[in-house]
Amino acid sequence: MSTQLNYQNFIKELSDNLKSINQKVLLVAVSKTKPLRDILGLYSLGQRDFGENYAQELRDKIKATTKHQDDISWHYIGQIQQNKIKYFAGKATLVHTVDSLKTASMINEFCLKKNLFQDILLQINVSEDLNKGGARFEEAQELYSKIVKLERLNIKGLMTITEYSKDPEHSRTDYRKMKNLSLDIEKRYGCKLELSMGMSNDYRVALEEGSTIIRVGTKIFGERTK
């Protein structure tokens, strides 16, 4: 099945799910390792937000889509390394994976030097999965209180990747914890936060628990070959 047909089928499925819970969501199509023709194919169907895991690949795809820069949004969803910050800071619409004060400070310092600003999400390891990145759940509020003071960063919300399970319901408790954390921070700081959680296998559960951003790759682009 073609990527474009996969996308159209998923959009219908997503629309049906959103109607059932009366909610809106931002779909980030995870396009890592996928060719530009697939991305432009989805763009022609109306998709505008794309997620990349590799900083240099993100840089290259941004350059290759310059003529669409007014309405295409690139999300950086990969691990952050100091020597790769230059590839996404000030270029990515949203950086999803800031998980420490050290990392945030490095991005902030780069942005100060280049006179840039960067929207970010704080990644929280709600499942305490050693294979996943993210700050410890119990440290999330303290981390927010420190990073929110960095003048070149704008915290737009929280992100999490839960421990993988074939059963989507396995993630429900963790997603509910994230929603409650988000509400607590909003109340404490008088802000409004996005909540990025849910992927191809469990996005329905994430939506039911309050997700406002979902990151979907496999259901749109198919399985990735190694």
Coordinates of N, CA and C in Angstrom, one line a residue:
M1 N 0.8 -1.2 0.0 CA 0.0 0.0 0.0 C 0.9 1.2 0.0
S2 N 0.5 2.3 -0.8 CA 1.4 3.5 -0.9 C 1.3 4.3 0.4
T3 N 2.3 5.1 0.6 CA 2.4 6.0 1.7 C 1.2 7.0 1.7
Q4 N 0.8 7.5 0.5 CA -0.3 8.4 0.5 C -1.6 7.7 0.8
L5 N -1.8 6.5 0.4 CA -3.0 5.8 0.7 C -3.1 5.4 2.2
N6 N -1.9 5.0 2.8 CA -1.8 4.8 4.2 C -2.2 6.1 5.0
Y7 N -1.7 7.2 4.5 CA -2.0 8.5 5.2 C -3.5 8.8 5.1
Q8 N -4.1 8.6 4.0 CA -5.5 8.9 3.8 C -6.4 8.0 4.7
N9 N -6.0 6.7 4.8 CA -6.7 5.8 5.7 C -6.5 6.2 7.1
F10 N -5.3 6.6 7.5 CA -5.1 7.0 8.9 C -5.8 8.2 9.3
I11 N -5.9 9.2 8.4 CA -6.6 10.5 8.7 C -8.1 10.2 8.9
K12 N -8.7 9.3 8.2 CA -10.1 8.9 8.4 C -10.2 8.2 9.7
E13 N -9.3 7.3 10.0 CA -9.3 6.6 11.3 C -9.2 7.6 12.5
L14 N -8.2 8.5 12.3 CA -8.0 9.5 13.4 C -9.2 10.4 13.5
S15 N -9.8 10.9 12.4 CA -11.0 11.7 12.5 C -12.1 11.0 13.2
D16 N -12.3 9.8 13.0 CA -13.4 9.0 13.7 C -13.1 8.9 15.2
N17 N -11.9 8.7 15.5 CA -11.5 8.7 16.9 C -11.7 10.0 17.6
L18 N -11.3 11.1 16.9 CA -11.4 12.4 17.5 C -12.9 12.8 17.7
K19 N -13.8 12.4 16.8 CA -15.2 12.7 17.0 C -15.7 12.0 18.2
S20 N -15.3 10.9 18.5 CA -15.8 10.1 19.7 C -15.4 10.7 21.0
I21 N -14.3 11.5 21.0 CA -13.9 12.1 22.3 C -14.0 13.7 22.2
N22 N -14.5 14.2 21.1 CA -14.6 15.7 20.9 C -13.3 16.4 21.2
Q23 N -12.3 16.1 20.5 CA -11.0 16.7 20.8 C -10.2 16.9 19.5
K24 N -9.3 17.9 19.6 CA -8.5 18.2 18.5 C -7.0 17.7 18.8
V25 N -6.3 17.5 17.7 CA -4.9 17.0 18.0 C -4.0 17.4 16.8
L26 N -2.7 17.6 17.1 CA -1.7 17.9 16.0 C -1.1 16.6 15.7
L27 N -1.1 16.2 14.4 CA -0.5 15.0 13.9 C 0.9 15.3 13.4
V28 N 1.9 14.7 14.0 CA 3.3 14.8 13.5 C 3.6 13.5 12.8
A29 N 3.8 13.6 11.5 CA 4.2 12.4 10.7 C 5.7 12.2 10.8
V30 N 6.0 11.0 11.5 CA 7.4 10.7 11.7 C 8.1 10.2 10.5
S31 N 8.9 11.0 9.9 CA 9.4 10.7 8.5 C 10.9 10.4 8.5
K32 N 11.4 10.0 9.6 CA 12.9 9.7 9.7 C 13.2 8.5 8.7
T33 N 14.3 8.7 8.0 CA 14.9 7.8 7.0 C 14.0 7.7 5.7
K34 N 12.9 8.4 5.7 CA 12.0 8.3 4.6 C 12.4 9.3 3.5
P35 N 12.3 9.0 2.2 CA 12.7 9.9 1.1 C 11.8 11.1 1.0
L36 N 12.3 12.1 0.4 CA 11.6 13.4 0.3 C 10.3 13.2 -0.5
R37 N 10.3 12.3 -1.5 CA 9.1 12.2 -2.3 C 7.9 11.7 -1.5
D38 N 8.2 10.9 -0.4 CA 7.1 10.5 0.4 C 6.6 11.7 1.2
I39 N 7.5 12.5 1.7 CA 7.1 13.7 2.5 C 6.3 14.6 1.6
L40 N 6.8 14.9 0.5 CA 6.1 15.8 -0.4 C 4.7 15.2 -0.9
G41 N 4.6 13.9 -1.0 CA 3.4 13.3 -1.3 C 2.3 13.6 -0.2
L42 N 2.7 13.5 1.1 CA 1.8 13.8 2.2 C 1.5 15.3 2.2
Y43 N 2.5 16.1 1.9 CA 2.3 17.5 1.9 C 1.2 17.9 0.9
S44 N 1.2 17.2 -0.3 CA 0.2 17.5 -1.3 C -1.2 17.1 -0.8
L45 N -1.3 16.3 0.2 CA -2.6 15.9 0.8 C -3.0 16.7 2.0
G46 N -2.1 17.6 2.3 CA -2.4 18.6 3.4 C -1.7 18.4 4.7
Q47 N -0.8 17.4 4.8 CA 0.0 17.2 6.0 C 1.1 18.3 6.1
R48 N 1.3 18.9 7.2 CA 2.2 20.0 7.4 C 3.3 19.8 8.4
D49 N 3.1 18.9 9.4 CA 4.0 18.7 10.4 C 4.7 17.3 10.3
F50 N 6.1 17.4 10.3 CA 6.9 16.2 10.1 C 7.9 16.1 11.2
G51 N 8.2 14.9 11.7 CA 9.2 14.7 12.8 C 10.4 13.9 12.3
E52 N 11.6 14.4 12.7 CA 12.8 13.7 12.4 C 13.6 13.4 13.7
N53 N 14.3 12.2 13.6 CA 15.1 11.8 14.8 C 16.6 12.1 14.7
Y54 N 17.0 12.4 13.5 CA 18.4 12.6 13.2 C 18.6 14.1 12.8
A55 N 19.5 14.8 13.6 CA 19.7 16.2 13.4 C 20.1 16.6 12.0
Q56 N 21.1 15.9 11.4 CA 21.6 16.2 10.1 C 20.6 15.9 9.0
E57 N 19.8 14.9 9.2 CA 18.7 14.6 8.3 C 17.7 15.7 8.3
L58 N 17.4 16.1 9.5 CA 16.4 17.2 9.6 C 16.9 18.5 8.9
R59 N 18.2 18.8 9.1 CA 18.8 19.9 8.4 C 18.7 19.8 6.9
D60 N 19.0 18.6 6.4 CA 18.9 18.4 4.9 C 17.5 18.5 4.4
K61 N 16.6 18.0 5.1 CA 15.2 18.0 4.6 C 14.6 19.4 4.7
I62 N 15.0 20.2 5.7 CA 14.6 21.6 5.8 C 15.1 22.4 4.5
K63 N 16.4 22.1 4.2 CA 16.9 22.8 3.0 C 16.2 22.4 1.7
A64 N 15.9 21.1 1.7 CA 15.2 20.6 0.5 C 13.8 21.0 0.3
T65 N 13.2 21.5 1.3 CA 11.8 22.0 1.3 C 11.7 23.5 1.5
T66 N 12.7 24.2 1.1 CA 12.7 25.7 1.3 C 11.5 26.4 0.7
K67 N 11.1 25.9 -0.4 CA 10.0 26.6 -1.1 C 8.6 26.4 -0.4
H68 N 8.6 25.5 0.6 CA 7.4 25.3 1.4 C 7.6 25.8 2.8
Q69 N 8.6 26.6 3.1 CA 9.0 26.9 4.4 C 7.9 27.7 5.2
D70 N 7.1 28.4 4.4 CA 6.1 29.3 5.0 C 5.0 28.5 5.8
D71 N 4.8 27.2 5.3 CA 3.7 26.5 6.0 C 4.0 25.0 6.3
I72 N 5.3 24.6 6.3 CA 5.7 23.3 6.7 C 6.4 23.4 8.0
S73 N 6.1 22.5 9.0 CA 6.7 22.6 10.3 C 7.5 21.3 10.5
W74 N 8.8 21.5 11.0 CA 9.7 20.4 11.3 C 9.8 20.2 12.8
H75 N 9.7 19.0 13.3 CA 9.8 18.7 14.7 C 11.1 17.9 14.9
Y76 N 11.9 18.2 15.9 CA 13.0 17.4 16.2 C 12.7 16.5 17.4
I77 N 12.7 15.2 17.1 CA 12.2 14.3 18.1 C 13.3 13.3 18.5
G78 N 14.6 13.6 18.2 CA 15.7 12.7 18.5 C 16.5 13.1 19.7
Q79 N 17.5 12.3 20.0 CA 18.4 12.5 21.1 C 19.2 13.8 20.8
I80 N 19.4 14.6 21.9 CA 20.1 15.9 21.7 C 21.6 15.7 22.1
Q81 N 22.5 16.1 21.1 CA 23.9 16.1 21.3 C 24.4 17.5 21.1
Q82 N 25.3 17.9 21.9 CA 25.8 19.3 21.9 C 26.3 19.7 20.5
N83 N 27.0 18.8 19.8 CA 27.6 19.2 18.5 C 26.6 19.2 17.4
K84 N 25.3 18.7 17.7 CA 24.3 18.7 16.7 C 23.2 19.8 16.9
I85 N 23.4 20.5 18.0 CA 22.4 21.6 18.2 C 22.2 22.6 17.1
K86 N 23.3 22.8 16.4 CA 23.4 23.8 15.3 C 22.5 23.4 14.2
Y87 N 22.2 22.1 14.1 CA 21.4 21.6 13.0 C 19.9 21.8 13.2
F88 N 19.4 22.0 14.4 CA 18.0 22.2 14.6 C 17.6 23.4 15.4
A89 N 18.5 24.0 16.2 CA 18.1 25.2 17.0 C 17.7 26.3 16.1
G90 N 16.6 26.9 16.3 CA 16.1 28.0 15.5 C 15.6 27.6 14.1
K91 N 15.7 26.3 13.8 CA 15.2 25.8 12.5 C 13.9 24.9 12.8
A92 N 14.0 24.1 13.8 CA 12.8 23.2 14.1 C 11.7 24.0 14.7
T93 N 10.5 23.8 14.3 CA 9.4 24.4 14.9 C 9.3 24.1 16.4
L94 N 9.6 22.8 16.7 CA 9.4 22.4 18.1 C 10.4 21.2 18.3
V95 N 11.2 21.4 19.4 CA 12.1 20.3 19.9 C 11.4 19.6 21.0
H96 N 11.2 18.3 20.8 CA 10.4 17.5 21.7 C 11.2 16.8 22.9
T97 N 12.5 16.8 22.8 CA 13.3 15.9 23.7 C 14.3 16.6 24.6
V98 N 13.9 17.7 25.2 CA 14.7 18.4 26.2 C 14.4 17.7 27.6
D99 N 15.4 17.1 28.1 CA 15.1 16.3 29.3 C 16.0 16.6 30.5
S100 N 16.8 17.7 30.5 CA 17.6 18.1 31.6 C 17.9 19.6 31.5
L101 N 18.3 20.1 32.6 CA 18.7 21.6 32.7 C 20.0 21.8 31.8
K102 N 20.9 20.8 31.9 CA 22.1 20.9 31.1 C 21.8 21.0 29.6
T103 N 21.0 20.1 29.1 CA 20.6 20.1 27.7 C 19.9 21.4 27.3
A104 N 19.0 21.9 28.2 CA 18.3 23.1 27.9 C 19.2 24.3 27.9
S105 N 20.2 24.3 28.8 CA 21.1 25.4 28.9 C 22.0 25.4 27.6
M106 N 22.4 24.3 27.1 CA 23.2 24.3 25.9 C 22.5 24.9 24.7
I107 N 21.2 24.5 24.6 CA 20.4 25.1 23.5 C 20.2 26.6 23.7
N108 N 19.9 26.9 24.9 CA 19.7 28.4 25.2 C 21.0 29.2 24.9
E109 N 22.1 28.6 25.3 CA 23.4 29.3 25.0 C 23.6 29.5 23.5
F110 N 23.4 28.4 22.7 CA 23.5 28.5 21.3 C 22.6 29.6 20.7
C111 N 21.3 29.6 21.2 CA 20.4 30.6 20.7 C 20.8 32.0 21.1
L112 N 21.3 32.2 22.3 CA 21.8 33.5 22.6 C 22.9 34.0 21.7
K113 N 23.8 33.1 21.4 CA 24.9 33.5 20.5 C 24.4 33.8 19.1
K114 N 23.4 33.2 18.6 CA 22.9 33.3 17.3 C 21.6 34.2 17.2
N115 N 21.2 34.8 18.3 CA 20.0 35.6 18.4 C 18.8 34.8 17.9
L116 N 18.6 33.7 18.4 CA 17.5 32.8 18.0 C 16.6 32.5 19.2
F117 N 15.4 32.0 19.0 CA 14.5 31.5 20.0 C 14.1 30.1 19.6
Q118 N 13.8 29.3 20.6 CA 13.4 27.9 20.3 C 12.2 27.5 21.2
D119 N 11.2 26.9 20.6 CA 10.1 26.3 21.3 C 10.5 24.9 21.6
I120 N 10.2 24.4 22.9 CA 10.6 23.1 23.3 C 9.5 22.4 24.0
L121 N 9.6 21.1 24.1 CA 8.8 20.3 25.1 C 9.8 19.6 26.0
L122 N 9.4 19.4 27.3 CA 10.2 18.7 28.2 C 9.8 17.2 28.2
Q123 N 10.8 16.4 27.9 CA 10.6 14.9 27.8 C 10.6 14.3 29.2
I124 N 9.6 13.6 29.6 CA 9.5 13.0 30.9 C 9.4 11.5 30.8
N125 N 10.2 10.8 31.5 CA 10.3 9.3 31.5 C 9.3 8.8 32.5
V126 N 8.0 8.9 32.2 CA 7.0 8.5 33.1 C 7.0 7.0 33.4
S127 N 7.4 6.2 32.5 CA 7.4 4.7 32.7 C 8.7 4.2 33.4
E128 N 9.6 5.1 33.7 CA 10.9 4.8 34.3 C 11.6 3.6 33.5
D129 N 11.4 3.7 32.2 CA 12.0 2.7 31.3 C 13.5 3.1 31.0
L130 N 14.4 2.3 31.3 CA 15.8 2.6 31.2 C 16.2 2.7 29.7
N131 N 15.4 2.2 28.8 CA 15.7 2.3 27.4 C 15.2 3.6 26.8
K132 N 14.5 4.4 27.6 CA 13.9 5.7 27.1 C 14.6 6.9 27.7
G133 N 14.6 8.0 27.0 CA 15.1 9.2 27.5 C 14.0 9.9 28.3
G134 N 14.4 11.0 28.9 CA 13.5 11.7 29.7 C 13.9 12.0 31.1
A135 N 13.4 13.1 31.7 CA 13.6 13.3 33.1 C 12.8 12.4 34.0
R136 N 13.2 12.2 35.2 CA 12.4 11.4 36.1 C 11.1 12.1 36.4
F137 N 10.0 11.4 36.5 CA 8.7 11.9 36.7 C 8.7 12.8 37.9
E138 N 9.2 12.4 39.0 CA 9.2 13.1 40.3 C 10.0 14.4 40.2
E139 N 10.9 14.6 39.2 CA 11.7 15.8 39.1 C 11.1 16.8 38.1
A140 N 10.0 16.4 37.5 CA 9.5 17.2 36.4 C 9.2 18.6 36.7
Q141 N 8.5 18.8 37.9 CA 8.1 20.2 38.2 C 9.3 21.1 38.6
E142 N 10.3 20.5 39.2 CA 11.5 21.2 39.5 C 12.2 21.6 38.3
L143 N 12.3 20.7 37.3 CA 12.9 20.9 36.1 C 12.2 22.0 35.3
Y144 N 10.9 22.0 35.3 CA 10.1 23.1 34.6 C 10.5 24.4 35.2
S145 N 10.5 24.5 36.6 CA 10.8 25.7 37.2 C 12.1 26.4 36.9
K146 N 13.1 25.5 36.5 CA 14.4 26.0 36.2 C 14.5 26.4 34.7
I147 N 14.0 25.5 33.9 CA 14.1 25.8 32.4 C 13.2 26.9 32.0
V148 N 12.1 27.2 32.6 CA 11.2 28.2 32.2 C 11.9 29.6 32.4
K149 N 13.0 29.7 33.1 CA 13.7 30.9 33.3 C 14.7 31.2 32.2
L150 N 15.0 30.2 31.4 CA 16.0 30.4 30.3 C 15.3 31.3 29.2
E151 N 16.0 32.4 28.9 CA 15.3 33.5 28.2 C 15.1 33.2 26.7
R152 N 15.9 32.3 26.1 CA 15.7 32.0 24.7 C 14.9 30.7 24.4
L153 N 14.4 30.1 25.4 CA 13.6 28.9 25.3 C 12.2 29.2 25.7
N154 N 11.2 28.6 25.0 CA 9.8 28.7 25.4 C 9.2 27.3 25.5
I155 N 8.9 26.9 26.8 CA 8.3 25.6 27.0 C 6.9 25.6 26.6
K156 N 6.6 24.8 25.6 CA 5.3 24.7 25.0 C 4.5 23.5 25.6
G157 N 5.2 22.6 26.3 CA 4.5 21.5 26.8 C 5.4 20.3 27.3
L158 N 4.8 19.2 27.4 CA 5.5 18.0 27.9 C 5.4 16.9 26.9
M159 N 6.4 16.0 26.9 CA 6.4 14.8 26.0 C 6.8 13.6 26.7
T160 N 6.2 12.5 26.3 CA 6.7 11.2 26.9 C 6.6 10.1 25.9
I161 N 7.5 9.1 26.0 CA 7.4 7.8 25.3 C 7.3 6.7 26.3
T162 N 6.2 6.0 26.4 CA 6.0 5.0 27.4 C 6.7 3.7 27.0
E163 N 6.8 2.8 28.0 CA 7.4 1.5 27.7 C 6.5 0.8 26.7
Y164 N 7.2 0.2 25.7 CA 6.4 -0.4 24.6 C 5.7 -1.7 25.1
S165 N 4.4 -1.8 24.6 CA 3.7 -3.0 24.8 C 2.7 -3.3 23.6
K166 N 2.5 -4.5 23.3 CA 1.5 -4.8 22.2 C 0.1 -4.4 22.6
D167 N -0.1 -4.3 23.9 CA -1.4 -3.9 24.4 C -1.5 -2.4 24.7
P168 N -2.2 -1.6 23.9 CA -2.2 -0.2 24.1 C -2.6 0.2 25.5
E169 N -3.5 -0.6 26.1 CA -4.0 -0.2 27.4 C -2.9 -0.2 28.5
H170 N -1.8 -0.8 28.2 CA -0.6 -0.8 29.1 C -0.1 0.6 29.4
S171 N -0.4 1.5 28.4 CA 0.1 2.9 28.6 C -0.8 3.8 29.3
R172 N -2.1 3.4 29.5 CA -3.1 4.3 30.0 C -2.7 4.9 31.3
T173 N -2.3 4.2 32.2 CA -2.0 4.7 33.6 C -0.9 5.8 33.5
D174 N 0.1 5.5 32.7 CA 1.2 6.5 32.5 C 0.7 7.8 31.8
Y175 N -0.1 7.6 30.8 CA -0.6 8.8 30.1 C -1.5 9.6 31.0
R176 N -2.2 9.0 31.9 CA -3.1 9.7 32.8 C -2.2 10.5 33.8
K177 N -1.1 9.8 34.2 CA -0.2 10.5 35.1 C 0.4 11.8 34.5
M178 N 0.7 11.7 33.2 CA 1.3 12.8 32.4 C 0.2 13.9 32.3
K179 N -1.0 13.6 32.1 CA -2.1 14.6 32.0 C -2.2 15.3 33.3
N180 N -2.2 14.6 34.4 CA -2.3 15.2 35.8 C -1.1 16.1 36.1
L181 N 0.1 15.6 35.6 CA 1.3 16.5 35.8 C 1.1 17.8 35.0
S182 N 0.6 17.7 33.8 CA 0.4 18.9 33.0 C -0.6 19.8 33.7
L183 N -1.6 19.3 34.2 CA -2.6 20.1 34.9 C -2.0 20.8 36.1
D184 N -1.2 20.1 36.8 CA -0.6 20.6 38.0 C 0.3 21.8 37.7
I185 N 1.1 21.6 36.6 CA 2.0 22.7 36.2 C 1.3 23.9 35.7
E186 N 0.2 23.6 34.9 CA -0.6 24.7 34.4 C -1.2 25.6 35.6
K187 N -1.7 24.9 36.6 CA -2.3 25.6 37.7 C -1.2 26.4 38.5
R188 N -0.1 25.8 38.6 CA 1.0 26.4 39.4 C 1.6 27.7 38.7
Y189 N 1.7 27.6 37.4 CA 2.4 28.6 36.7 C 1.5 29.5 35.8
G190 N 0.2 29.2 35.8 CA -0.7 29.9 35.0 C -0.5 29.9 33.5
C191 N -0.1 28.7 33.0 CA 0.2 28.5 31.6 C -0.7 27.5 31.0
K192 N -0.5 27.3 29.7 CA -1.3 26.3 29.0 C -0.3 25.4 28.2
L193 N -0.3 24.1 28.5 CA 0.7 23.2 28.0 C 0.2 22.2 26.9
E194 N 0.9 22.0 25.9 CA 0.7 20.9 25.0 C 1.1 19.6 25.6
L195 N 0.6 18.5 25.2 CA 0.9 17.2 25.7 C 1.2 16.2 24.6
S196 N 2.4 15.9 24.3 CA 2.8 15.1 23.2 C 3.0 13.7 23.7
M197 N 2.1 12.8 23.4 CA 2.2 11.4 23.8 C 1.3 10.6 22.9
G198 N 1.7 9.4 22.6 CA 1.0 8.5 21.7 C 1.6 8.3 20.4
M199 N 1.8 7.1 19.9 CA 2.4 6.8 18.6 C 1.4 5.8 17.9
S200 N 1.9 5.2 16.9 CA 1.1 4.3 16.0 C 0.3 3.3 16.8
N201 N 0.9 2.6 17.7 CA 0.3 1.5 18.4 C -0.7 1.9 19.5
D202 N -0.5 3.1 20.1 CA -1.4 3.4 21.3 C -1.9 4.8 21.2
Y203 N -2.0 5.5 20.1 CA -2.4 6.9 20.0 C -3.8 7.0 20.5
R204 N -4.7 6.0 20.3 CA -6.1 6.2 20.7 C -6.2 6.3 22.2
V205 N -5.4 5.5 22.9 CA -5.4 5.6 24.4 C -4.9 7.0 24.8
A206 N -3.8 7.4 24.1 CA -3.2 8.7 24.5 C -4.2 9.8 24.3
L207 N -5.0 9.8 23.2 CA -6.0 10.8 23.0 C -7.1 10.8 24.0
E208 N -7.5 9.6 24.4 CA -8.5 9.5 25.5 C -8.0 10.1 26.8
E209 N -6.7 10.1 27.0 CA -6.1 10.6 28.2 C -5.6 12.0 28.1
G210 N -5.9 12.7 27.0 CA -5.6 14.1 26.9 C -4.5 14.5 26.1
S211 N -3.9 13.7 25.2 CA -2.8 14.1 24.3 C -3.3 15.1 23.3
T212 N -2.4 16.1 23.1 CA -2.8 17.1 22.1 C -1.8 17.0 20.8
I213 N -0.8 16.2 21.0 CA 0.2 16.0 19.8 C 0.4 14.5 19.8
I214 N 0.3 13.8 18.6 CA 0.6 12.4 18.5 C 1.7 12.3 17.4
R215 N 2.6 11.4 17.6 CA 3.7 11.2 16.7 C 3.6 9.8 16.0
V216 N 3.2 9.8 14.7 CA 2.9 8.6 14.0 C 3.8 8.4 12.8
G217 N 4.4 7.2 12.8 CA 5.3 6.9 11.7 C 4.8 5.6 10.9
T218 N 4.8 4.5 11.6 CA 4.6 3.2 11.0 C 3.2 3.1 10.3
K219 N 2.2 3.7 10.9 CA 0.8 3.6 10.3 C 0.7 4.4 9.1
I220 N 1.6 5.3 8.9 CA 1.6 6.2 7.7 C 2.7 5.7 6.7
F221 N 3.9 5.5 7.1 CA 5.0 5.2 6.2 C 5.3 3.7 6.1
G222 N 4.7 2.9 6.9 CA 5.0 1.5 6.9 C 6.2 1.2 7.8
E223 N 6.4 -0.1 7.9 CA 7.6 -0.5 8.7 C 8.9 0.0 8.1
R224 N 9.8 0.3 9.0 CA 11.1 0.8 8.5 C 12.1 -0.4 8.3
T225 N 12.8 -0.4 7.2 CA 13.8 -1.4 7.0 C 15.1 -1.0 7.7
K226 N 15.8 -2.0 8.3 CA 17.0 -1.6 9.0 C 18.2 -1.6 8.0

